[in-house]
Coordinates of C-alpha atoms in Angstrom, one line a residue:
X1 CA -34.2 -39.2 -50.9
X2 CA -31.8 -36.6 -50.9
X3 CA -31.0 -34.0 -48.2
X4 CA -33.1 -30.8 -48.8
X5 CA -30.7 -27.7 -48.7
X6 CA -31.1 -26.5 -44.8
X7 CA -32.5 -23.2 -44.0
X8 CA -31.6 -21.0 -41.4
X9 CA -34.2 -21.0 -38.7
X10 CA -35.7 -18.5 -36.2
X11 CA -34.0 -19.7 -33.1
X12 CA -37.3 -17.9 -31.0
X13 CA -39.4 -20.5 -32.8
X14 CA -36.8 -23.3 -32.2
X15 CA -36.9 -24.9 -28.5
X16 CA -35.6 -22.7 -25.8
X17 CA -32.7 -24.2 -24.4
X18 CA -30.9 -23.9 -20.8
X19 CA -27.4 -21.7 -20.5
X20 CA -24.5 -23.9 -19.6
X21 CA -24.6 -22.6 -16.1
X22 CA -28.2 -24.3 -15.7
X23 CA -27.7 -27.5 -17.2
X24 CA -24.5 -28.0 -15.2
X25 CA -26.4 -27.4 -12.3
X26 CA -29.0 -29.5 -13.3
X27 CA -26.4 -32.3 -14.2
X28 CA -24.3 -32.4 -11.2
X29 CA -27.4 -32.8 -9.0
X30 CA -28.1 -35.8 -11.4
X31 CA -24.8 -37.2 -10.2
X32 CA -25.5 -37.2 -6.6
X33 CA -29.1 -39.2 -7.1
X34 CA -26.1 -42.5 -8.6
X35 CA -23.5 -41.4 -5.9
X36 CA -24.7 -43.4 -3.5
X37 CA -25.2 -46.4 -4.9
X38 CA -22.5 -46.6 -8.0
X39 CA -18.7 -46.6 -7.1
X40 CA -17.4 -43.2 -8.7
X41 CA -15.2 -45.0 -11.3
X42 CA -18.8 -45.7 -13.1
X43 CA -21.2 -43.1 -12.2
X44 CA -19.4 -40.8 -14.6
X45 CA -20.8 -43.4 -17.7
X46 CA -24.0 -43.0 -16.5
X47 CA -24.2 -39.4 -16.4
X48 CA -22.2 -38.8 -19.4
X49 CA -23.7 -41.7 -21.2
X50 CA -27.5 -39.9 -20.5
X51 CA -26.4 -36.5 -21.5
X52 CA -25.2 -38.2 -24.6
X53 CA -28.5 -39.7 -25.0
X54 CA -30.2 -36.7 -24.1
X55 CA -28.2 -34.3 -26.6
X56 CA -28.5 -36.7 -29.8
X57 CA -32.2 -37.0 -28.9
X58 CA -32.8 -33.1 -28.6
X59 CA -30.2 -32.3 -31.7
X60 CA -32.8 -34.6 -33.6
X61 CA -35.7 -33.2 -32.4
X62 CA -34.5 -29.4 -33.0
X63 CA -34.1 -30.8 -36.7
X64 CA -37.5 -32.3 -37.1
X65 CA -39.2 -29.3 -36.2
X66 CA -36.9 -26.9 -38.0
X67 CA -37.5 -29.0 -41.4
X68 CA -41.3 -29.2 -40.7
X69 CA -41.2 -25.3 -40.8
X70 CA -38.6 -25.3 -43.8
X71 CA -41.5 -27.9 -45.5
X72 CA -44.3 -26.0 -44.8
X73 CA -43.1 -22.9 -45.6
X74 CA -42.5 -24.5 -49.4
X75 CA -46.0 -25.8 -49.7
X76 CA -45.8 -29.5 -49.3
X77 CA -48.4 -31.3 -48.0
X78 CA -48.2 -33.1 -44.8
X79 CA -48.3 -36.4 -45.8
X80 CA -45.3 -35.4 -47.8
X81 CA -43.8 -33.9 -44.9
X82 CA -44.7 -37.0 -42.8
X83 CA -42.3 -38.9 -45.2
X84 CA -39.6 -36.0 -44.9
X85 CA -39.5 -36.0 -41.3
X86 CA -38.6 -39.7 -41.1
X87 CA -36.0 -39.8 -43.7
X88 CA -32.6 -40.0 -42.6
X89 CA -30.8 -38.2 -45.2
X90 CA -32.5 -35.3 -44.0
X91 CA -30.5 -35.4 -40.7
X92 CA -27.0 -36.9 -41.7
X93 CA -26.8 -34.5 -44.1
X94 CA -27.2 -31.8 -41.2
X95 CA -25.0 -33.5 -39.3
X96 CA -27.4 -34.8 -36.7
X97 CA -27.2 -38.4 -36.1
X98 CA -30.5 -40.5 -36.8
X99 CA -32.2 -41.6 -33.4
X100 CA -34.9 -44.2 -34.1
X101 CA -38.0 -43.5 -32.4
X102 CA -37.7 -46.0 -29.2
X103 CA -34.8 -44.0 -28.3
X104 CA -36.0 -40.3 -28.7
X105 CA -35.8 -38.8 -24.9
X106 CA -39.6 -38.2 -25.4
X107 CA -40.3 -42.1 -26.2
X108 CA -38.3 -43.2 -23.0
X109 CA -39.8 -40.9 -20.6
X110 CA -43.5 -41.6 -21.7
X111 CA -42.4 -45.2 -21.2
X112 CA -40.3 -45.6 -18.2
X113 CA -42.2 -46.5 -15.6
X114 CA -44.8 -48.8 -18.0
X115 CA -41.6 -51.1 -18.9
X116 CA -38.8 -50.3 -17.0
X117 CA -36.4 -47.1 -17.2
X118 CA -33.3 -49.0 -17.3
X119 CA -34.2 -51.3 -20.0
X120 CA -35.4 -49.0 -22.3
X121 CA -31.9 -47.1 -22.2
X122 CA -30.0 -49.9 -22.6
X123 CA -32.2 -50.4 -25.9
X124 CA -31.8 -46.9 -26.5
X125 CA -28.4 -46.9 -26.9
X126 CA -28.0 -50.1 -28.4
X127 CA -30.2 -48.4 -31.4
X128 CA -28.2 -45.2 -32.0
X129 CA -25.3 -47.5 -32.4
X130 CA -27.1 -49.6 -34.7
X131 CA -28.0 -46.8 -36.6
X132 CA -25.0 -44.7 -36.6
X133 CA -21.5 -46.8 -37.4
X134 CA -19.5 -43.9 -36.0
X135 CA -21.0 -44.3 -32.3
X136 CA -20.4 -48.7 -32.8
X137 CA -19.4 -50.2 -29.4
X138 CA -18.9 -46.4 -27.6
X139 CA -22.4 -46.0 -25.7
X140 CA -22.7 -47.9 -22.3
X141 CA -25.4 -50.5 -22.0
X142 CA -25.0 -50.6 -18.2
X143 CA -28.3 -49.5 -17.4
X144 CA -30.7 -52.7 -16.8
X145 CA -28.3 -54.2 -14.1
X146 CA -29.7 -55.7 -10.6
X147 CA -27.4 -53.4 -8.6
X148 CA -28.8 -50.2 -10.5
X149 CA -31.4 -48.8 -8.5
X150 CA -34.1 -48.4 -10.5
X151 CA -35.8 -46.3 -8.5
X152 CA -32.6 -43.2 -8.7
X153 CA -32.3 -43.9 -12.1
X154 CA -35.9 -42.9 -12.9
X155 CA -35.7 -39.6 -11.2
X156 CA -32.4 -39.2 -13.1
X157 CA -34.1 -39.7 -16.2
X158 CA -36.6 -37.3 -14.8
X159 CA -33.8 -34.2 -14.0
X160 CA -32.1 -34.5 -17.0
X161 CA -35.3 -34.1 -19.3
X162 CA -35.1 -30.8 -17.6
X163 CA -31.5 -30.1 -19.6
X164 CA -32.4 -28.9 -23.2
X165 CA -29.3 -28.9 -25.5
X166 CA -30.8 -27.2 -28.1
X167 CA -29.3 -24.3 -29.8
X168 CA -29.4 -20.9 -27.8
X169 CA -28.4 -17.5 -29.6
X170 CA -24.7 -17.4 -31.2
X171 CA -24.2 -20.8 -29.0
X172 CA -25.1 -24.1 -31.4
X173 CA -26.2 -26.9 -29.3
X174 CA -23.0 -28.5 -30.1
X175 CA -20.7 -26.1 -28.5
X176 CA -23.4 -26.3 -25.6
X177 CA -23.0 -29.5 -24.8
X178 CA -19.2 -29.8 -25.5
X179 CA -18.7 -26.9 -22.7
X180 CA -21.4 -29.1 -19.9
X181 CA -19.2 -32.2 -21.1
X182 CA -16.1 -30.6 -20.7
X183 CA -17.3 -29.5 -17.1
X184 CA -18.3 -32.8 -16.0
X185 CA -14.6 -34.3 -17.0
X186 CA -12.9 -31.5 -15.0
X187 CA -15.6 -32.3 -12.1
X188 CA -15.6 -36.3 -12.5
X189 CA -11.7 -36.0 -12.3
X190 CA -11.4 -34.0 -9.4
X191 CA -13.7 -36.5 -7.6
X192 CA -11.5 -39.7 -8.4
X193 CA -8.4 -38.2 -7.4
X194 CA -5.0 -39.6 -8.9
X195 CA -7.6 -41.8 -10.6
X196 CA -9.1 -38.8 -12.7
X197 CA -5.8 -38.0 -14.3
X198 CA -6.0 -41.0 -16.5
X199 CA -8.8 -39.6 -18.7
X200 CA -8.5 -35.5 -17.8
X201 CA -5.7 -33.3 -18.0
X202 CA -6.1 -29.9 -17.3
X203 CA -7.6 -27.5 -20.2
X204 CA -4.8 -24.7 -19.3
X205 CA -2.1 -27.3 -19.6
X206 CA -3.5 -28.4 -23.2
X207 CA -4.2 -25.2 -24.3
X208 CA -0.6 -24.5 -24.0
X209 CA 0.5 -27.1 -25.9
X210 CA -2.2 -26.7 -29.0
X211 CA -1.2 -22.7 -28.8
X212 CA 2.5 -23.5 -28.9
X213 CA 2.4 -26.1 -31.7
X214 CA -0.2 -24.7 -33.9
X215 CA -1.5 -27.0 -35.5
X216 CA -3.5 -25.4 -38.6
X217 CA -3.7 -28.8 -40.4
X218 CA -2.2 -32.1 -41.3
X219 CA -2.4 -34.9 -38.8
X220 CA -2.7 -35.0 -35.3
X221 CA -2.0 -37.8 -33.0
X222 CA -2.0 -38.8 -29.3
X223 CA -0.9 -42.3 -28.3
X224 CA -2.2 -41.9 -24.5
X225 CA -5.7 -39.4 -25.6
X226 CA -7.9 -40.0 -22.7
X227 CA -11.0 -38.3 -23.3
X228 CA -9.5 -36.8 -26.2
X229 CA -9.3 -33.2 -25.1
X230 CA -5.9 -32.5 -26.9
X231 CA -8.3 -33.1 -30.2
X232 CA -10.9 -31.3 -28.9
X233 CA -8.5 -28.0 -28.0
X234 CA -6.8 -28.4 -31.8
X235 CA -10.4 -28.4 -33.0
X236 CA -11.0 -25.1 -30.9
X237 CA -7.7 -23.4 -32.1
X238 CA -8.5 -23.8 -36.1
X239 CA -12.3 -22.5 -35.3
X240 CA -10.8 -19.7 -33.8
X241 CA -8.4 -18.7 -35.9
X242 CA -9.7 -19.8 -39.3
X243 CA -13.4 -20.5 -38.3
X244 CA -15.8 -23.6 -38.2
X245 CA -15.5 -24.7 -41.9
X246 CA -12.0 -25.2 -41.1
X247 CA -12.2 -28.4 -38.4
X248 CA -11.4 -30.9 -41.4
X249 CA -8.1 -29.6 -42.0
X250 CA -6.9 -32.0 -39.5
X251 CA -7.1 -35.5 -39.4
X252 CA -6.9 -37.9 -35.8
X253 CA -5.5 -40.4 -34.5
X254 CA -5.5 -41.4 -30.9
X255 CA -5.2 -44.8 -29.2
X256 CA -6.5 -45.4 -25.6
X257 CA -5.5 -47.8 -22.9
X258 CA -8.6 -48.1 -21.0
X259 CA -11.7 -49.5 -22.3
X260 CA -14.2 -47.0 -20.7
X261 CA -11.8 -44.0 -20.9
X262 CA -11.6 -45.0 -25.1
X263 CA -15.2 -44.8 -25.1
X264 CA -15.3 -41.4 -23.1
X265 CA -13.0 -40.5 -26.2
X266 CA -15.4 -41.4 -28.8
X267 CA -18.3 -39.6 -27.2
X268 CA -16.2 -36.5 -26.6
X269 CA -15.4 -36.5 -30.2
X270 CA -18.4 -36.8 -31.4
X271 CA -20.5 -34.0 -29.2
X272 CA -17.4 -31.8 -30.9
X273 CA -18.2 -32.8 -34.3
X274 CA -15.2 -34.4 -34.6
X275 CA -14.1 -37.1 -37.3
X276 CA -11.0 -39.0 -35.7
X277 CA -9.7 -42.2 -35.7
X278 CA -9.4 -43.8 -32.4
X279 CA -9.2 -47.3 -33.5
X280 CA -12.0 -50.0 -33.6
X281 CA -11.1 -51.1 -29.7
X282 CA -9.0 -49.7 -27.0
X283 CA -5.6 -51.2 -26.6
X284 CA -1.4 -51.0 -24.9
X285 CA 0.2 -48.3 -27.2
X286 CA 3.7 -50.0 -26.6
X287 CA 2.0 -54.0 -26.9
X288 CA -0.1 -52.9 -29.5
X289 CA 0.3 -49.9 -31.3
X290 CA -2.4 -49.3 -33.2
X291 CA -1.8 -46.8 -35.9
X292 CA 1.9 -48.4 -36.7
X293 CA 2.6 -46.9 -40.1
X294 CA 1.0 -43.7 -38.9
X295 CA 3.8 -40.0 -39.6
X296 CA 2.1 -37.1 -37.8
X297 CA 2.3 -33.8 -38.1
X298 CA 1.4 -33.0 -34.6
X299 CA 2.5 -35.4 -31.6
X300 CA 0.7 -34.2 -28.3
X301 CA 0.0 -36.0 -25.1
X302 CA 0.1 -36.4 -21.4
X303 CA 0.7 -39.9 -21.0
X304 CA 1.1 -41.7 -17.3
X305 CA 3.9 -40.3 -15.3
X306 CA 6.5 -43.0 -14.5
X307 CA 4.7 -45.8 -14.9
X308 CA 6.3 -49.1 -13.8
X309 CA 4.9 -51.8 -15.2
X310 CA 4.8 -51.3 -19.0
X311 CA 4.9 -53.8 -22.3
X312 CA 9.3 -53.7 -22.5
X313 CA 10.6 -55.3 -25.1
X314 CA 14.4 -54.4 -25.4
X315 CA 14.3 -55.5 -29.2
X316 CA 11.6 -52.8 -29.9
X317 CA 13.0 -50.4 -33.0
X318 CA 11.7 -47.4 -31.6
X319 CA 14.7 -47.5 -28.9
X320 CA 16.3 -45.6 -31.4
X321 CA 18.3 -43.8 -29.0
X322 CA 18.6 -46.1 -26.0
X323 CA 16.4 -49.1 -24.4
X324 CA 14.3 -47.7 -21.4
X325 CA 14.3 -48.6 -18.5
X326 CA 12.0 -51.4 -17.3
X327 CA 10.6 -49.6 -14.1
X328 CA 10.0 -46.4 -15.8
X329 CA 8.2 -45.5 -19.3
X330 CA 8.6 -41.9 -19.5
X331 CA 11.4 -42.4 -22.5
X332 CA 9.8 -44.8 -23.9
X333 CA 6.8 -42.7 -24.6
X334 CA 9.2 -39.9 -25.4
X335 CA 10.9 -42.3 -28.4
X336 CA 7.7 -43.8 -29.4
X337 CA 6.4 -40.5 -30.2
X338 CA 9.3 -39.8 -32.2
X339 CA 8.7 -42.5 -33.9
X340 CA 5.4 -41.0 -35.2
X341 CA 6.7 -37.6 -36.5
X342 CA 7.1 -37.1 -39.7
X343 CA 9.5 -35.3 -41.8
X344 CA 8.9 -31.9 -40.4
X345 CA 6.6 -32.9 -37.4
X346 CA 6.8 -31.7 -34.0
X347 CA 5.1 -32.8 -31.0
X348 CA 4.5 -31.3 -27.1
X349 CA 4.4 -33.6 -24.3
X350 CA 3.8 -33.6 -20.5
X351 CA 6.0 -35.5 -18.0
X352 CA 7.4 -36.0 -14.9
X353 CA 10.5 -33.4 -13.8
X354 CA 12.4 -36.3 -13.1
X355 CA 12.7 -36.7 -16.6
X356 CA 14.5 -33.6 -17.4
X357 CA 17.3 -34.8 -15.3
X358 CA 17.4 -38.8 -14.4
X359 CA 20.7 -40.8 -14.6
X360 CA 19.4 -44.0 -13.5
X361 CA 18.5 -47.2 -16.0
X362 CA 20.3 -45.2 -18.9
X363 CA 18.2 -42.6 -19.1
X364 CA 21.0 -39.4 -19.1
X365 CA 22.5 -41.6 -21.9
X366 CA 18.7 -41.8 -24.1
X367 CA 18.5 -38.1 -23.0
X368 CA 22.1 -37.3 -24.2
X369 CA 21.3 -38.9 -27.2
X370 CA 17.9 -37.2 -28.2
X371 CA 20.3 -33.9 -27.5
X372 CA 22.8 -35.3 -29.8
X373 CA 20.3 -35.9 -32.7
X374 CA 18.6 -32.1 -32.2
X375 CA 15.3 -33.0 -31.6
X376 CA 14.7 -31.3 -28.4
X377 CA 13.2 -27.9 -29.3
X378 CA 11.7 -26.3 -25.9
X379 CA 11.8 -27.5 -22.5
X380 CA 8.9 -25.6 -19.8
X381 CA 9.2 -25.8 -16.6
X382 CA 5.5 -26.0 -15.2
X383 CA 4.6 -24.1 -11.6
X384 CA 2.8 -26.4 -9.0
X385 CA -0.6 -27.4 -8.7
X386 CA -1.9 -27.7 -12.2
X387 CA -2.7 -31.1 -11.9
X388 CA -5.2 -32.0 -8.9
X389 CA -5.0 -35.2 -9.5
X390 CA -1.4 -36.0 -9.0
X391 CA 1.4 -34.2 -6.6
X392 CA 4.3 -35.2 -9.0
X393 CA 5.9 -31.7 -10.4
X394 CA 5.5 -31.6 -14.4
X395 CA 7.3 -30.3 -17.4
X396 CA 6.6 -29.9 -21.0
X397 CA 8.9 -31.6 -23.7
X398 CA 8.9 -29.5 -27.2
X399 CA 10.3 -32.3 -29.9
X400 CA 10.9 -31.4 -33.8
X401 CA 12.5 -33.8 -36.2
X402 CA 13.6 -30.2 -38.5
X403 CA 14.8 -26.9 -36.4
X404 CA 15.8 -25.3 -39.7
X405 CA 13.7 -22.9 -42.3
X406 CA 11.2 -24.2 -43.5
X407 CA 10.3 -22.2 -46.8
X408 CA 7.4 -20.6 -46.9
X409 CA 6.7 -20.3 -43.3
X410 CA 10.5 -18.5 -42.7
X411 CA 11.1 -20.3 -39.6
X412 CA 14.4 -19.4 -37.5
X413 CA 17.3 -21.8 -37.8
X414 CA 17.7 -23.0 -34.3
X415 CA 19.8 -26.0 -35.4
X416 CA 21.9 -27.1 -32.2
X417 CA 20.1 -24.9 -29.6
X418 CA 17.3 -25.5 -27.0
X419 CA 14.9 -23.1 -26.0
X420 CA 14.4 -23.3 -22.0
X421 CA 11.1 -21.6 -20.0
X422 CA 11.0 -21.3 -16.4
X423 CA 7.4 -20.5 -15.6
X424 CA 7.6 -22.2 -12.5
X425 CA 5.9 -18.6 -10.6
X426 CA 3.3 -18.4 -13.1
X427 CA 0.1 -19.5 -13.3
X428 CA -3.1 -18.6 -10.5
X429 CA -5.1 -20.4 -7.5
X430 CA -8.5 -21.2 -8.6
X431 CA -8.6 -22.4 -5.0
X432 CA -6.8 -24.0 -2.2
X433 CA -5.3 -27.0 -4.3
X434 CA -5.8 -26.0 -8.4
X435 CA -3.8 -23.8 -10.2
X436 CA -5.1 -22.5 -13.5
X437 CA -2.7 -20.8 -16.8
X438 CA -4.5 -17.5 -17.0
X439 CA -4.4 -16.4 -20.8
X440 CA -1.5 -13.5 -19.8
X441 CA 0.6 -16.4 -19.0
X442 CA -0.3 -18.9 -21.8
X443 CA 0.2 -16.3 -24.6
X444 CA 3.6 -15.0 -22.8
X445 CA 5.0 -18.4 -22.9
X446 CA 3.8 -19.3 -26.6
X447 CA 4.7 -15.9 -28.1
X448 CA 8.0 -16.8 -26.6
X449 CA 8.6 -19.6 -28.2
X450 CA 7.1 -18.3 -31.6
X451 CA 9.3 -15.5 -31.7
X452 CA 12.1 -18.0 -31.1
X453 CA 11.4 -20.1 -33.6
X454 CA 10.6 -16.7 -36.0
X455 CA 6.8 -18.4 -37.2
X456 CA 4.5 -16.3 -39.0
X457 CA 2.5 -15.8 -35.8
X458 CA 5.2 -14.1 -34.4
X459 CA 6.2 -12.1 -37.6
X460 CA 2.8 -11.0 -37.9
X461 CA 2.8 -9.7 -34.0
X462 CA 6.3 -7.8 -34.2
X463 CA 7.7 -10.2 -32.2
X464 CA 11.1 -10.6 -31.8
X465 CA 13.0 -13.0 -29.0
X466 CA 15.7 -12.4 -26.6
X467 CA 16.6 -14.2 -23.4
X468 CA 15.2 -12.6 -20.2
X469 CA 17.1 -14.3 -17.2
X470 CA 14.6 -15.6 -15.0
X471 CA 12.5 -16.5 -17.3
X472 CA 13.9 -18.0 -20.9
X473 CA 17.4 -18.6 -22.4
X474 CA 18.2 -20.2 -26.0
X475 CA 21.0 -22.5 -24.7
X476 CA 23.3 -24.2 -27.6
X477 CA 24.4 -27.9 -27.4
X478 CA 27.1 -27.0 -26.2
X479 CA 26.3 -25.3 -23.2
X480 CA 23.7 -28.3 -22.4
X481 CA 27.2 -30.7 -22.2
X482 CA 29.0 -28.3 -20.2
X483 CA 25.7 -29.6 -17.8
X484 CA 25.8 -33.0 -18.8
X485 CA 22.5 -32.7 -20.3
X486 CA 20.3 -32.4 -17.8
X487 CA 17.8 -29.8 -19.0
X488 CA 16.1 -28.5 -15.8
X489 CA 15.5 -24.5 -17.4
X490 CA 16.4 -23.3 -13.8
X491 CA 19.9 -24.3 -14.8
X492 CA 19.9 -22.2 -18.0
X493 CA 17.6 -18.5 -17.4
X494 CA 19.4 -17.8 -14.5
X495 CA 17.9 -15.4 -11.9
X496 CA 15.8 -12.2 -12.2
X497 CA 18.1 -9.2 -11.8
X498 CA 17.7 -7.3 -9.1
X499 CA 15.7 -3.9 -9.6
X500 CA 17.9 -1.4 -8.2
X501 CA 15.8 1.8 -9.3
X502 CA 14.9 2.8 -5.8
X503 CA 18.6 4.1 -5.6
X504 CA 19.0 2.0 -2.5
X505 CA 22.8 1.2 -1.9
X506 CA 22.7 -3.1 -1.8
X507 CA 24.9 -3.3 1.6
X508 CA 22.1 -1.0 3.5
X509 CA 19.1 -2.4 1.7
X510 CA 20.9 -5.4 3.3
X511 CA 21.2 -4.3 6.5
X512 CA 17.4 -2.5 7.1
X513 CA 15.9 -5.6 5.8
X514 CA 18.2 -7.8 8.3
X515 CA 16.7 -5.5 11.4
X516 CA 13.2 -5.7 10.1
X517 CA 13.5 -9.5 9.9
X518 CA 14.4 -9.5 13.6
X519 CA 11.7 -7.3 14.8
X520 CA 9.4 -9.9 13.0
X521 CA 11.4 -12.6 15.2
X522 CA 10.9 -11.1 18.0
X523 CA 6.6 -10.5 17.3
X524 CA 6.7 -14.0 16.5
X525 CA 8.5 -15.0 19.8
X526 CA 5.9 -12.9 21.9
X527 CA 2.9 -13.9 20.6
X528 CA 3.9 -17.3 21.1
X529 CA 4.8 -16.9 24.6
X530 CA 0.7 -15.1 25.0
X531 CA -0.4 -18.1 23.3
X532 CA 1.4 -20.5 26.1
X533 CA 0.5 -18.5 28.7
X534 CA -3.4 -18.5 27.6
X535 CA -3.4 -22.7 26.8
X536 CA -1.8 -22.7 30.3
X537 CA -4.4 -21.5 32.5
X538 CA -7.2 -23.0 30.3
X539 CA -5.6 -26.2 31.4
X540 CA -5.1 -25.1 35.0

């Protein structure tokens, strides 16, 4: 039976549904009933894996009753509408996966304690992936175990029938849930530590990257996607620039090292709406790449800093500009990417500083030659504290296989130069240890690069570049020899000049602000001497 054309419904007649605020609330309480007894690498599935459950379950349910009104409303009887509400055309063709009856949120909870809450989600889930090829192999089945407690998991089940993702206002339910996903990423990362960075990176960082590249359509690709948010931020870009309808005009591609991270992915892209091709199993981008013929568009990832122990094979063809070195991957990723653009394709990356200016295992002479060929574009220079999960200082690589004008989109001929970004005092503290790109600084540093490369964003905004020392300098190749390549941007903006409007004469600016540095000395010195003196008769 074909899908009936859909009908817009009256959301007041639709289920209320909680804000985001509430069901995070909800959610992370949810997380501390498994804390306790599931080690945190796996308490994240759980949770997640529920929500899931919980959002395809409500999604349907929202449908059901909106097409019973939509029936009624036409006059059909309701034995016809019985047959309606339990044809599946009439969801897929809404966009709302089919969710057999034993796994409807309602079924479970009536059930749970009659025939056990853990085995009636681990049926659950193994029926939506029946049902639904796109979700094969990605929900966890990890529910009916002997080391689950039963017990917690039941009053889990019983908080989260609390969360209703249905659609609330402007907000659809989809958008809903992507934001309460999103948050639990962020949260679940900052609880595992260095471990969290393998699936999260930090939205600011990626929305950087998406608002720098730009990437309108054509195909997308991430060799190291995590959770996938670098698709999920693309997908947010095009909605917000050429609306909703406009999602398709990419295509994805991601591959995934680890297993449950993969399957994070697949969930992530599919609360977003999002068609992408993640492969049909996780797997080593470097052993086993999975997309090998793939030519993106769009390269962008934030693969593992460093790593040491990676799939080397020296006779690999994608050391097109020098073998890496065994003990570190960070050029490997960087020519294995480069080995996915296409013609025209350009790609952002996040790595280590130490990439911007290593000499050891041949990497000056890879770096030297990627110079050589004019394929580094941009080099940023991130400030401190982005990343929670890892201490290691970061940058951001800007690659493109064609710095010339390209037609229709009128792009500055930068052949033979690099554009270099020191935003190293940017950025805010969210708190003590997390530093967040406010949207002042993220549009500052893309509309630099636009108006650099001279894209129609730019000419559309009156922008026009020039270096600011400090901050940014367009440095040509020659320049970067003269430095033997190393492309630290500290090397090239040079400093902030000094504001001399206050009229001030430099030698006695010089000399006031040398005595008011030893009257501070000598506070300093007296209130430490009070301090000794108090400890001292404490002790005595």
């Amino acid at each position: 039976m074909p899908p009936r054309q859909k009908k817009p419904a009256d959301q007041a007649e639709l289920f209320s549904a909680s804000t985001a605020k509430e069901i995070q609330e909800i959610l992370w309480k949810a997380a501390d009933k498994l804390r306790g007894s599931i080690d945190a690498a796996q308490y994240k599935e759980f949770v997640l894996g529920l929500i899931f459950l919980k959002y395809v379950s409500d999604a349907f349910e929202e449908r059901r009753t909106e097409l019973a009104k939509e029936l009624a409303e036409d006059g059909i009887s309701e034995e016809q509408i019985g047959d309606f509400l339990e044809d599946r055309d009439e969801y897929t063709g809404a966009h709302v996966f089919w969710v057999p009856e034993t796994a409807r949120w309602s079924w479970i909870a009536a059930h749970a304690k009659a025939q056990g809450v853990g085995k009636l989600l681990d049926e659950a889930m193994d029926a939506i992936m029946r049902e639904n090829a796109s979700l094969t192999g990605v929900l966890p089945k990890i529910f009916n175990q002997d080391r689950v407690d039963q017990k917690r998991l039941g009053e889990l089940v019983d908080l989260i029938s609390d969360a209703r993702f249905g659609g609330s206002g402007d907000k659809p339910a989809q958008d809903l849930l992507g934001e309460v996903y999103e948050y639990f990423l962020g949260n679940f990362a900052r609880a595992e530590g260095k471990r969290g960075g393998e699936f999260y990176t930090p939205s600011s960082v990626v929305r950087l990257i998406v608002e720098i590249l730009e990437p309108y359509e054509g195909r997308v690709y991430d060799p190291a996607c995590g959770s996938g948010g670098m698709f999920v931020q693309a997908a947010k870009f095009i909605e917000a620039h050429r609306g909703r309808g406009h999602k398709t005009d990419i295509s994805i591609y991601g591959q995934e090292l680890n297993e449950r991270t993969w399957r994070l992915a697949k969930m992530n892209l599919a609360i977003h709406g999002i068609d992408g091709n993640l492969a049909a199993r996780w797997g080593d981008t470097f052993a086993d790449d999975k997309h090998p013929d793939l030519k993106a568009d769009f390269v962008m990832a934030n693969p593992p800093f460093n790593i040491k122990d990676w799939a080397r094979d020296e006779t690999d063809p994608r050391w097109k500009y020098g073998v890496p070195p065994k003990n570190n991957a960070n050029y490997a990723w960087l020519q294995h990417m480069i080995s996915k653009l296409g013609e025209r394709g350009t790609a952002g990356i996040v790595l280590a500083n130490g990439s911007m200016a290593s000499q050891t295992g041949g990497e000056g002479l890879i770096r030297q030659a990627l110079v050589e060929a004019d394929l580094v574009a941009c080099i940023v220079a991130l400030p401190s504290q982005l990343f929670r999960t890892t201490g290691i200082p970061a940058c951001l690589w800007f690659l493109s296989k064609d710095k010339s004008p390209q037609g229709a989109r009128r792009l500055d001929d930068r052949r033979g130069e690099i554009l270099f970004i020191d935003a190293r005092s940017m950025g805010e503290m969210v708190d003590r240890v997390e530093r967040i790109l406010p949207e002042t600084d993220l549009r500052k540093i893309a509309d630099t690069y636009h108006a650099w490369r001279g894209t129609a964003s730019a000419r559309g905004a009156g922008l026009a570049y020039e270096d600011v020392p400090g901050f940014c300098n367009s440095a040509s190749r020659e320049k970067v020899r003269e430095h033997a390549y190393v492309l630290t941007p500290g090397r090239y903006v040079g400093v902030v000049e000094a504001d001399e409007t206050d009229g001030e004469p430099i030698t006695a600016k010089i000399d006031r602000l040398s005595k008011e540095l030893f009257v501070y000395f000598e506070e300093s010195s007296r209130l430490d001497q009070a301090i000794r003196e108090r400890l001292e008769r404490i002790d005595g």
